[in-house]
């Protein structure tokens, strides 16, 4: 496979540009905002679930309170009705009077007990409603933090995509300077190992960082300038420059 030395050097420009694209791709996949968004989404979902549970509790307690209040009203109405009968003076029998007085006393005690129950439910309901308010505020904070992180992610992605688009635009003119068969080999190697071509620098392949043997260096020295040579170690295209140590 042959390519003029200048065309071979263009492979180094191409490799540098492709490494830049790889770095941008890596940055895109490992943006710190992605982990942050993941964490905040989980927090938001957990808080949203807790808000619903707390609202259900508060709703149940509101119904319990209404029921207890209605029980109080029923007992109070019965006591008042009995009291009116007692006050009317129409009950003559001492036994009936005693029985009525006893019932009224019993209803008043029952009313007191039920009012205690109402108070106790009201306290629990207030606590539940405070919990709803607190959780909603935490949930809303998580939602705001999530949106802010998403905005930062979108801005970072837009910046990365802009840089990548600029690099991709510069690529065809460089690739166009390389003979098609050499370019195809470069692309194949790049697909296999991420780097298609590397400089031979001071007797070392900068693709795999291996120092070439004397025999390999001699072989490369003997090769024609337009011969495309490969690293024996990593098989990448080795590009000779003035700094190759040949
Ligand atoms: Zn190598």
CSV table of C-alpha atoms and ligand atoms in Angstrom, one decimal:
chain,number,residue,atom,x,y,z
A,1,UNK,CA,0.0,0.0,0.0
A,2,UNK,CA,1.4,3.4,-1.0
A,3,UNK,CA,0.8,7.0,-0.1
A,4,UNK,CA,3.0,10.1,-0.6
A,5,UNK,CA,4.8,11.1,2.6
A,6,UNK,CA,2.6,14.3,2.7
A,7,UNK,CA,-0.5,12.2,2.4
A,8,UNK,CA,0.7,10.0,5.3
A,9,UNK,CA,1.2,13.0,7.4
A,10,UNK,CA,-2.4,14.0,6.8
A,11,UNK,CA,-3.2,10.7,8.5
A,12,UNK,CA,-1.7,12.2,11.7
A,13,UNK,CA,-4.0,15.3,11.3
A,14,UNK,CA,-6.9,12.9,10.8
A,15,UNK,CA,-6.0,10.9,13.9
A,16,UNK,CA,-5.7,14.0,16.0
A,17,UNK,CA,-9.1,15.2,14.8
A,18,UNK,CA,-10.7,11.8,15.4
A,19,UNK,CA,-9.1,11.7,18.9
A,20,UNK,CA,-10.8,15.1,19.5
A,21,UNK,CA,-14.2,13.6,18.4
A,22,UNK,CA,-13.6,10.6,20.7
A,23,UNK,CA,-12.9,12.9,23.6
A,24,UNK,CA,-16.0,14.9,22.9
A,25,UNK,CA,-18.0,11.6,22.7
A,26,UNK,CA,-16.5,10.5,26.0
A,27,UNK,CA,-17.4,13.9,27.6
A,28,UNK,CA,-20.9,13.6,26.2
A,29,UNK,CA,-21.4,10.2,27.9
A,30,UNK,CA,-19.7,11.1,31.2
A,31,UNK,CA,-21.1,14.5,31.9
A,32,UNK,CA,-21.4,14.9,35.7
A,33,UNK,CA,-24.9,16.3,35.1
A,34,UNK,CA,-26.1,12.9,33.9
A,35,UNK,CA,-25.4,11.2,37.3
A,36,UNK,CA,-26.8,14.3,39.0
A,37,UNK,CA,-30.0,14.1,37.0
A,38,UNK,CA,-30.3,10.4,37.7
A,39,UNK,CA,-30.0,11.0,41.4
A,40,UNK,CA,-32.4,14.0,41.4
A,41,UNK,CA,-35.0,12.0,39.4
A,42,UNK,CA,-34.9,9.3,42.0
A,43,UNK,CA,-35.2,11.8,44.8
A,44,UNK,CA,-38.1,13.6,43.1
A,45,UNK,CA,-40.0,10.3,42.4
A,46,UNK,CA,-39.5,9.2,46.1
A,47,UNK,CA,-40.8,12.5,47.4
A,48,UNK,CA,-43.7,12.5,45.0
A,49,UNK,CA,-44.7,9.1,46.3
A,50,UNK,CA,-44.4,10.3,49.9
A,51,UNK,CA,-46.5,13.4,49.1
A,52,UNK,CA,-49.3,11.1,47.8
A,53,UNK,CA,-49.1,8.9,50.9
A,54,UNK,CA,-49.1,11.9,53.3
A,55,UNK,CA,-52.1,13.5,51.4
A,56,UNK,CA,-53.9,10.1,51.7
A,57,UNK,CA,-53.2,10.1,55.5
A,58,UNK,CA,-54.5,13.7,55.8
A,59,UNK,CA,-57.6,12.9,53.8
A,60,UNK,CA,-58.3,9.8,55.9
A,61,UNK,CA,-58.0,11.9,59.1
A,62,UNK,CA,-60.3,14.6,57.7
A,63,UNK,CA,-62.9,12.0,57.1
A,64,UNK,CA,-62.3,10.5,60.6
A,65,UNK,CA,-62.7,14.0,62.1
A,66,UNK,CA,-66.0,14.7,60.2
A,67,UNK,CA,-67.3,11.3,61.4
A,68,UNK,CA,-66.3,12.0,65.1
A,69,UNK,CA,-67.8,15.5,64.9
A,70,UNK,CA,-71.1,14.1,63.6
A,71,UNK,CA,-71.1,11.5,66.5
A,72,UNK,CA,-70.6,14.4,68.9
A,73,UNK,CA,-73.6,16.3,67.3
A,74,UNK,CA,-75.8,13.2,67.5
A,75,UNK,CA,-75.0,12.7,71.2
A,76,UNK,CA,-75.4,16.4,72.0
A,77,UNK,CA,-78.8,16.5,70.2
A,78,UNK,CA,-80.0,13.5,72.2
A,79,UNK,CA,-78.8,15.1,75.5
A,80,UNK,CA,-80.4,18.4,74.6
A,81,UNK,CA,-83.7,16.7,73.7
A,82,UNK,CA,-83.7,14.8,77.0
A,83,UNK,CA,-82.8,18.0,78.9
A,84,UNK,CA,-85.8,19.8,77.3
A,85,UNK,CA,-88.1,16.9,78.4
A,86,UNK,CA,-86.7,17.2,81.9
A,87,UNK,CA,-87.1,21.0,82.0
A,88,UNK,CA,-90.6,20.8,80.6
A,89,UNK,CA,-91.9,19.5,84.0
A,90,UNK,CA,-94.1,16.9,82.2
A,91,UNK,CA,-92.5,13.9,83.8
A,92,UNK,CA,-94.0,13.2,87.1
A,93,UNK,CA,-92.8,9.8,88.0
A,94,UNK,CA,-89.7,10.0,90.2
A,95,UNK,CA,-88.4,6.8,88.7
A,96,UNK,CA,-88.8,8.2,85.1
A,97,UNK,CA,-87.1,11.4,86.2
A,98,UNK,CA,-84.2,9.5,87.8
A,99,UNK,CA,-83.8,7.4,84.7
A,100,UNK,CA,-83.8,10.5,82.4
A,101,UNK,CA,-81.3,12.3,84.6
A,102,UNK,CA,-79.1,9.3,84.5
A,103,UNK,CA,-79.3,9.1,80.7
A,104,UNK,CA,-78.5,12.8,80.3
A,105,UNK,CA,-75.4,12.3,82.6
A,106,UNK,CA,-74.4,9.3,80.6
A,107,UNK,CA,-74.8,11.2,77.3
A,108,UNK,CA,-72.7,14.2,78.6
A,109,UNK,CA,-69.9,11.8,79.5
A,110,UNK,CA,-70.2,10.2,76.1
A,111,UNK,CA,-70.1,13.6,74.5
A,112,UNK,CA,-66.9,14.5,76.5
A,113,UNK,CA,-65.2,11.3,75.4
A,114,UNK,CA,-66.2,11.9,71.8
A,115,UNK,CA,-64.9,15.5,72.0
A,116,UNK,CA,-61.6,14.1,73.2
A,117,UNK,CA,-61.5,11.9,70.2
A,118,UNK,CA,-62.2,14.8,67.9
A,119,UNK,CA,-59.4,16.8,69.5
A,120,UNK,CA,-57.0,13.9,69.2
A,121,UNK,CA,-57.9,13.4,65.5
A,122,UNK,CA,-57.5,17.2,64.9
A,123,UNK,CA,-54.0,17.1,66.3
A,124,UNK,CA,-53.0,14.1,64.1
A,125,UNK,CA,-54.6,15.8,61.1
A,126,UNK,CA,-52.7,19.0,61.7
A,127,UNK,CA,-49.4,17.0,62.0
A,128,UNK,CA,-50.4,15.2,58.7
A,129,UNK,CA,-51.1,18.4,56.9
A,130,UNK,CA,-47.8,19.9,58.1
A,131,UNK,CA,-46.1,16.8,56.8
A,132,UNK,CA,-47.8,17.3,53.4
A,133,UNK,CA,-46.6,20.9,53.2
A,134,UNK,CA,-43.1,20.0,54.2
A,135,UNK,CA,-42.9,17.1,51.7
A,136,UNK,CA,-44.4,19.2,48.9
A,137,UNK,CA,-41.8,21.9,49.5
A,138,UNK,CA,-39.0,19.2,49.4
A,139,UNK,CA,-40.5,17.7,46.3
A,140,UNK,CA,-40.7,21.1,44.5
A,141,UNK,CA,-37.1,21.8,45.5
A,142,UNK,CA,-36.0,18.5,44.0
A,143,UNK,CA,-38.0,19.3,40.8
A,144,UNK,CA,-36.3,22.7,40.5
A,145,UNK,CA,-32.9,21.2,41.1
A,146,UNK,CA,-33.7,18.6,38.5
A,147,UNK,CA,-34.7,21.2,35.9
A,148,UNK,CA,-31.6,23.2,36.7
A,149,UNK,CA,-29.4,20.2,36.2
A,150,UNK,CA,-31.2,19.3,32.9
A,151,UNK,CA,-30.6,22.9,31.7
A,152,UNK,CA,-26.9,22.6,32.6
A,153,UNK,CA,-26.8,19.2,30.8
A,154,UNK,CA,-28.5,20.6,27.7
A,155,UNK,CA,-26.1,23.6,27.6
A,156,UNK,CA,-23.1,21.3,28.0
A,157,UNK,CA,-24.4,19.0,25.3
A,158,UNK,CA,-25.0,21.9,22.9
A,159,UNK,CA,-21.5,23.1,23.5
A,160,UNK,CA,-20.0,19.6,22.8
A,161,UNK,CA,-22.2,19.1,19.7
A,162,UNK,CA,-21.1,22.5,18.4
A,163,UNK,CA,-17.4,21.6,18.8
A,164,UNK,CA,-18.0,18.1,17.3
A,165,UNK,CA,-19.8,19.7,14.3
A,166,UNK,CA,-16.8,22.0,13.8
A,167,UNK,CA,-14.4,19.0,13.9
A,168,UNK,CA,-16.6,16.9,11.5
A,169,UNK,CA,-16.7,19.8,9.1
A,170,UNK,CA,-12.9,19.9,9.0
A,171,UNK,CA,-12.6,16.2,8.5
A,172,UNK,CA,-13.5,15.6,4.8
A,173,UNK,CA,-10.8,17.9,3.3
A,174,UNK,CA,-8.2,16.1,5.4
A,175,UNK,CA,-9.5,12.6,4.6
A,176,UNK,CA,-9.6,13.7,0.9
A,177,UNK,CA,-5.8,14.1,0.9
A,178,UNK,CA,-5.4,10.4,1.8
A,179,UNK,CA,-5.6,7.7,-0.9
A,180,UNK,CA,-8.8,5.7,-0.6
A,181,UNK,CA,-7.2,2.3,0.2
A,182,UNK,CA,-5.1,3.8,2.9
A,183,UNK,CA,-8.0,5.7,4.3
A,184,UNK,CA,-10.1,2.5,4.3
A,185,UNK,CA,-7.3,0.8,6.3
A,186,UNK,CA,-7.1,3.7,8.7
A,187,UNK,CA,-10.9,3.6,9.3
A,188,UNK,CA,-10.8,-0.2,9.9
A,189,UNK,CA,-7.9,0.1,12.4
A,190,UNK,CA,-9.7,3.0,14.1
A,191,UNK,CA,-12.8,0.9,14.5
A,192,UNK,CA,-10.7,-1.9,15.9
A,193,UNK,CA,-8.6,0.0,18.4
A,194,UNK,CA,-9.7,3.6,18.4
A,195,UNK,CA,-6.6,4.9,16.8
A,196,UNK,CA,-5.8,4.3,13.1
A,197,UNK,CA,-2.5,5.9,12.6
A,198,UNK,CA,0.4,7.0,14.9
A,199,UNK,CA,3.6,8.8,14.6
A,200,UNK,CA,6.9,7.0,14.7
A,201,UNK,CA,8.7,9.2,17.2
A,202,UNK,CA,12.3,8.7,18.4
A,203,UNK,CA,12.0,5.0,17.4
A,204,UNK,CA,8.7,4.6,19.3
A,205,UNK,CA,5.2,4.0,18.0
A,206,UNK,CA,3.1,6.6,19.7
A,207,UNK,CA,0.0,4.4,19.1
A,208,UNK,CA,1.1,1.7,21.5
A,209,UNK,CA,4.1,3.4,23.1
A,210,UNK,CA,6.4,0.5,22.2
A,211,UNK,CA,10.0,1.1,21.2
A,212,UNK,CA,10.6,-0.6,17.9
A,213,UNK,CA,13.3,-3.3,17.6
A,214,UNK,CA,16.5,-2.5,15.6
A,215,UNK,CA,15.3,-5.0,13.0
A,216,UNK,CA,11.9,-3.2,12.6
A,217,UNK,CA,13.6,0.2,12.5
A,218,UNK,CA,16.0,-1.1,9.8
A,219,UNK,CA,13.1,-2.5,7.8
A,220,UNK,CA,11.3,0.9,8.0
A,221,UNK,CA,14.5,2.7,7.1
A,222,UNK,CA,14.8,0.5,4.0
A,223,UNK,CA,11.2,1.0,3.0
A,224,UNK,CA,10.4,3.5,0.3
A,225,UNK,CA,9.2,6.9,1.5
A,226,UNK,CA,5.8,6.3,0.0
A,227,UNK,CA,5.4,2.8,1.4
A,228,UNK,CA,2.8,2.6,4.1
A,229,UNK,CA,4.4,0.9,7.1
A,230,UNK,CA,2.7,-0.7,10.1
A,231,UNK,CA,3.7,-1.1,13.7
A,232,UNK,CA,4.6,-4.8,14.3
A,233,UNK,CA,3.2,-4.5,17.8
A,234,UNK,CA,-0.2,-2.8,17.4
A,235,UNK,CA,-0.6,-3.0,13.6
A,236,UNK,CA,-1.4,0.7,13.3
A,237,UNK,CA,-0.2,2.7,10.4
A,238,UNK,CA,3.2,4.2,11.4
A,239,UNK,CA,3.8,7.7,10.0
A,240,UNK,CA,7.4,8.7,9.5
A,241,UNK,CA,8.4,12.4,10.2
A,242,UNK,CA,11.6,14.2,10.8
A,243,UNK,CA,11.4,13.2,14.4
A,244,UNK,CA,11.1,9.5,13.8
A,245,UNK,CA,14.7,8.7,14.8
A,246,UNK,CA,15.4,6.9,11.6
B,1,LIG,ZN1,2.3,0.5,17.8
